[in-house]
XYZ file of C-alpha atoms in Angstrom:
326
model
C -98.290 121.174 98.054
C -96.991 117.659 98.749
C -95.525 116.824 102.015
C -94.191 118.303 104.969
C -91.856 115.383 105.675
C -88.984 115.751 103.351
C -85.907 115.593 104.779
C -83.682 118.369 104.749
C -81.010 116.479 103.997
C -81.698 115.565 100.695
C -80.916 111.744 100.677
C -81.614 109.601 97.609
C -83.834 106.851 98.900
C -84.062 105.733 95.513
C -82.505 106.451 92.015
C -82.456 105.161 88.770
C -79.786 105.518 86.011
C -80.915 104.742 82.766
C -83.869 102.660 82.910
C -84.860 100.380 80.271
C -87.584 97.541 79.485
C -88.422 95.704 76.134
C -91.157 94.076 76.136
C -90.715 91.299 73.306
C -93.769 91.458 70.202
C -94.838 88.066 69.418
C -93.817 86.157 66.396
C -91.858 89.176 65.469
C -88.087 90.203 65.886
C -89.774 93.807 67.008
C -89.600 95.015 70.660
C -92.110 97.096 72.286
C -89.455 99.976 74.023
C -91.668 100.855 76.587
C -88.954 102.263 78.895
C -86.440 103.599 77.408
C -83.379 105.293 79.245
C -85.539 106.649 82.015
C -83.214 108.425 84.867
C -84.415 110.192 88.091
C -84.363 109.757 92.178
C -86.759 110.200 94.931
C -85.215 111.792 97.764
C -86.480 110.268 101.087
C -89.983 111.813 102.621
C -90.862 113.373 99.315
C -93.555 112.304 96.561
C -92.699 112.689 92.655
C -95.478 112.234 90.628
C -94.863 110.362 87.222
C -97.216 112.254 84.598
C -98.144 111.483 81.324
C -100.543 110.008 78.479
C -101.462 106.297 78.818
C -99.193 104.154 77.345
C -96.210 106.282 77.291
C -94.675 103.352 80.037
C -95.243 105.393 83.707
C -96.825 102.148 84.909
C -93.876 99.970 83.717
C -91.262 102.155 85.315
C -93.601 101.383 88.820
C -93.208 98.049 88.378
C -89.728 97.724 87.365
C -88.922 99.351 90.462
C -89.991 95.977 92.403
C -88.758 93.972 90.027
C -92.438 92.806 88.942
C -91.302 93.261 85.561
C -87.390 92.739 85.248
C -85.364 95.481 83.688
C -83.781 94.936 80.337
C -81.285 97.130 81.419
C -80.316 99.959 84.120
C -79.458 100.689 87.476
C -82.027 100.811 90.417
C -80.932 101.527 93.292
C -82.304 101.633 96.494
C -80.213 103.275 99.211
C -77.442 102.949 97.381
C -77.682 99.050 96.311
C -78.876 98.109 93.071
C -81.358 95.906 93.280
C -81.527 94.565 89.501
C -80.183 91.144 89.613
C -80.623 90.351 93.369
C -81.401 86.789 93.954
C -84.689 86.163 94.703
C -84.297 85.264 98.316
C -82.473 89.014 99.121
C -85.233 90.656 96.736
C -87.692 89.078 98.785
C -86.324 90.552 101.875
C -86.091 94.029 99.967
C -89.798 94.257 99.023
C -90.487 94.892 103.112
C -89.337 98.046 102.370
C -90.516 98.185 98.770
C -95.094 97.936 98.287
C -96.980 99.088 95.602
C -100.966 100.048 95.657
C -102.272 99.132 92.625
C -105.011 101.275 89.974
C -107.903 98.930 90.488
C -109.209 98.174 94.035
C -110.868 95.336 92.681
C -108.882 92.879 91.034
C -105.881 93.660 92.870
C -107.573 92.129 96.184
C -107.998 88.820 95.799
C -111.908 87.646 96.356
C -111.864 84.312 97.722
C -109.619 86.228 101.231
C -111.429 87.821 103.891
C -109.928 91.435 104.405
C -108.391 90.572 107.161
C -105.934 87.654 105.533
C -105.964 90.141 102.913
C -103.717 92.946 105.087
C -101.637 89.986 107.503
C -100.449 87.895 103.910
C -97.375 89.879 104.140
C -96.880 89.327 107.714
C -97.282 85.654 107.369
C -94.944 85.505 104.521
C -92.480 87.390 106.139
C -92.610 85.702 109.539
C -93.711 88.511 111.330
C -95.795 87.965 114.507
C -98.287 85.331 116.315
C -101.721 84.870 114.746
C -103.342 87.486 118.036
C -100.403 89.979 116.800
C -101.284 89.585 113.323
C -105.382 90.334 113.572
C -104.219 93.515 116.063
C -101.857 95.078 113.629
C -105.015 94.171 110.931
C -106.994 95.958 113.236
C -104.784 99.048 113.749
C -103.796 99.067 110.248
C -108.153 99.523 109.270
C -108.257 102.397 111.749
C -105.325 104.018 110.208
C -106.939 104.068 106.887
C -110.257 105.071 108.029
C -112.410 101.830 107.889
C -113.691 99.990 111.267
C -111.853 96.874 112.288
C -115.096 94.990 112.981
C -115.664 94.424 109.470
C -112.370 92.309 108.942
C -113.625 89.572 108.065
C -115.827 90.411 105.276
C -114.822 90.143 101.701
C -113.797 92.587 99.147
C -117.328 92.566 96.930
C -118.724 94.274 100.639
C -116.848 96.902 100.365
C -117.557 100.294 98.108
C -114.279 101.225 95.509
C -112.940 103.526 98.169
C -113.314 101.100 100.594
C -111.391 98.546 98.398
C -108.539 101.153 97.998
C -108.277 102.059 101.229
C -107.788 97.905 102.263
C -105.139 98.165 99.707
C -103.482 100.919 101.334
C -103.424 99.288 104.398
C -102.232 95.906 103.131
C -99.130 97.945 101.902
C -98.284 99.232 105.077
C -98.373 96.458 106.992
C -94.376 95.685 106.815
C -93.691 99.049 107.600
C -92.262 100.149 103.733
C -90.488 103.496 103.051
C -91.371 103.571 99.703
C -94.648 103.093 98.195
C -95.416 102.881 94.613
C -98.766 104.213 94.234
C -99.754 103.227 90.687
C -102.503 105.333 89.581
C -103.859 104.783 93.125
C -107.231 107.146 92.132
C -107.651 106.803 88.893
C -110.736 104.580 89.255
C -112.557 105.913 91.526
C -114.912 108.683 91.930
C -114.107 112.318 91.839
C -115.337 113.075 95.217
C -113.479 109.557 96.775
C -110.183 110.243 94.839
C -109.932 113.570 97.155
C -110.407 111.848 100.305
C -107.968 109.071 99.554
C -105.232 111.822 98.263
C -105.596 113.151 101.780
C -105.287 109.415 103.204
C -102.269 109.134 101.575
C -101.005 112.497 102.526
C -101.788 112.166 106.057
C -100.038 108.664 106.449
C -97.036 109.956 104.364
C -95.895 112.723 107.213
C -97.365 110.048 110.258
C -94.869 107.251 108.966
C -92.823 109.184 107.134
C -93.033 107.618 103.788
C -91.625 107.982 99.980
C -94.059 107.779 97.504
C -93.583 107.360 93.589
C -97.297 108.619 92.537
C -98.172 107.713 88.888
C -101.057 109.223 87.467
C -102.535 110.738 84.046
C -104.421 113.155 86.305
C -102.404 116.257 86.717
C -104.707 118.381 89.294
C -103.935 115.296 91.372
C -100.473 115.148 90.909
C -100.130 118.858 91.383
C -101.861 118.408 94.780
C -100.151 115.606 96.194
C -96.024 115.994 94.695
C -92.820 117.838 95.848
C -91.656 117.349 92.391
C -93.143 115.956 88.743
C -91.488 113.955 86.050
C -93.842 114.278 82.624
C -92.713 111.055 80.502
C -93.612 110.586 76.820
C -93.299 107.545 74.778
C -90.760 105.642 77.346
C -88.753 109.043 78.203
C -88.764 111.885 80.422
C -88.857 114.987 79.245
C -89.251 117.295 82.374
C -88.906 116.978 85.765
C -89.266 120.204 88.141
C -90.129 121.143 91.830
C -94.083 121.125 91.359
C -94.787 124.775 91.811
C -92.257 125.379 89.070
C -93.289 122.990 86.202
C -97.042 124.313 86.426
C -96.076 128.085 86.441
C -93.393 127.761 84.115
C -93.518 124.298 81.923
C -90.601 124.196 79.595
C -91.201 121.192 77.098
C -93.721 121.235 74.533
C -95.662 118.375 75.833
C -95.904 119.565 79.241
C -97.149 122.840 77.915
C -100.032 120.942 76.182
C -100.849 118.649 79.166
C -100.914 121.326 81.658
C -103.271 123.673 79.119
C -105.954 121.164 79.100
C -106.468 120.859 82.902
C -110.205 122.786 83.572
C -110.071 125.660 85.399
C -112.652 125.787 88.057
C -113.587 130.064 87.033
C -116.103 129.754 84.460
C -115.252 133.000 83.395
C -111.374 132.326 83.224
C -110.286 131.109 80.152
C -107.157 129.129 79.028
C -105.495 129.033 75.494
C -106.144 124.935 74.754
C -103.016 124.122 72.722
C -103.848 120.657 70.771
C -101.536 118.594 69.449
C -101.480 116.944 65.999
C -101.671 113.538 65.326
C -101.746 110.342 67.840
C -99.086 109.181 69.605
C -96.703 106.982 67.375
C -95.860 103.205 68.277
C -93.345 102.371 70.976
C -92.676 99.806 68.538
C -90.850 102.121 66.318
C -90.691 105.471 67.939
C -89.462 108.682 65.794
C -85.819 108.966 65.204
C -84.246 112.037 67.356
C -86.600 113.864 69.550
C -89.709 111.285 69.949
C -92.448 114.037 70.340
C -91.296 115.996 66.856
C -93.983 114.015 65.122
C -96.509 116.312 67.509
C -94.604 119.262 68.422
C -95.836 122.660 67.293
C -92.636 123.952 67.585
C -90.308 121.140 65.831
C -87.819 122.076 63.081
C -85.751 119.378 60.988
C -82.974 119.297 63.327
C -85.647 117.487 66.062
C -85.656 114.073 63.377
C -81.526 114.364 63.841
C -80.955 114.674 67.873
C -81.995 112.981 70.765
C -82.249 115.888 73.326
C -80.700 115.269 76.740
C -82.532 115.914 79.925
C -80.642 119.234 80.901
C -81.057 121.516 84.157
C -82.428 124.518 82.835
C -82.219 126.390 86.266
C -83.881 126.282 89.270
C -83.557 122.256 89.620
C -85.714 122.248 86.141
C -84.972 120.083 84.133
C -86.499 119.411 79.820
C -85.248 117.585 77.239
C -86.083 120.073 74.234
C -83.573 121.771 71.719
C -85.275 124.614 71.398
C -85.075 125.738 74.981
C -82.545 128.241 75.417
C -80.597 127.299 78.763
């Protein structure tokens, strides 16, 4: 499970100290807390894989990573300098280090470019190499990721979905980046394509030795591809464990509902569904104390009175929950 390339000696490549993003609601005083007081690292070499419903702000943490949305508040820092409030010149130097694939292989490659101005953009912008050194590291970059380099200079409607996603992998390795956001990288692509590009992404992780942040709503993927998994719910984490531990023993409410509704490939197996109530309430104005009472099977009044703190449980698990006994 995950990667054979994590260092053993457990460097923070990245961490983040209370996270936050409001997103302003129009013509209103309200604020949309779509991140809010999100805390974790990723330790260099290893994937953590960012789980949870849509809209409970996974996506938004990606981004505010890079700086594609600016923090409200928060530290990020990335080996050991935080990067929120860099000027834009030194953030621009930063992002060599810093690429994101993004969920739709489509839009995110822009259709008037040929593939192969698609991949060398970032080495023209960053001043890296001679137009003959640019098209060979375009063509090395293609091989890497599976597709032939003689079809560089077609255009992104030639290509299948997988394709596309693959061209986006290799336009965000062409400065050489230790950390990759990959922002629901699979999400939109066929069953039988999302495998092989989980095993792209694998395979390049332990040749380059790379850091991924892998969001996703799919947990068999996540479980495949992480070291560790943070489960987030309405702009908070509420668990984050080694892998193996948080789907053998899930500890928050949430997690336990998530994980039961993952299919299990015996038809004869069966697995206790546990459903939650309701919908998921508005980031707008999210529940006083624990935000997931409103759900929770197992909530009791105190839940609308505390905010439960992200504790270690044991075992480098961690669960925000006041009913688990430490």
């Amino acid at each position: 499970m995950g990667s054979s390339a994590v260092t053993t000696q457990d460097e923070a490549l990245l961490e983040v100290n209370d996270l936050v993003k409001y997103f302003p609601v129009e013509n209103t005083d309200d604020f949309v807390r779509a991140v809010d007081g999100v805390s974790f690292e990723i330790i260099a070499g290893e994937t953590l894989g960012l789980v949870g419903e849509s809209g409970c702000g996974k996506s938004t943490v990606g981004r505010c990573l890079l700086r594609l949305h600016e923090p409200t508040s928060g530290e990020v820092l990335f080996e050991g300098h935080d990067i929120v409030g860099l000027p834009h010149r030194q953030m621009q130097a930063l992002r060599r280090e810093m690429q994101i694939i993004f969920q739709d292989p489509y839009s995110s490659l822009n259709p008037r470019m040929s593939i192969r101005n698609i991949i060398s953009e970032p080495l023209k912008i960053h001043g890296i190499g001679n137009r003959g050194e640019q098209k060979a590291r375009v063509a090395d970059l293609l091989t890497k990721v599976g597709l032939d380099p003689k079809y560089m200079d077609r255009y992104a409607h030639e290509f299948s979905g997988g394709q596309r996603q693959r061209i986006g992998i290799a336009r965000a390795l062409a400065l050489n980046p230790k950390l990759i956001i990959c922002d629901e990288p699979v999400s939109a692509l066929d069953v039988s394509v999302q495998a092989q590009v989980v095993n792209l992404l694998e395979d390049l992780q332990y040749e380059f030795g790379l850091t991924y942040l892998f969001i996703s709503h799919g947990l068999a993927v996540v479980e495949h591809i992480s070291d560790r998994v943070a489960v987030m719910y309405l702009g908070k984490i509420v668990e984050i464990a080694d892998a193996l531990e948080l789907y053998e023993n899930p500890l928050h409410p949430y997690t336990q509902a998530l994980l039961s509704a993952i299919p299990v490939p015996d038809p004869k197996a069966k697995r206790e569904r546990i459903v939650l109530s309701g919908d998921v309430p508005t980031p707008i104005n999210p529940p006083s104390g624990c935000r997931f009472r409103t759900r929770c099977p197992i909530a009791i009044p105190e839940c609308a009175e505390i905010e439960p703190e992200l504790k270690d449980q044991g075992n480098r698990h961690l669960a925000a929950c006041i009913r688990i006994d430490s």
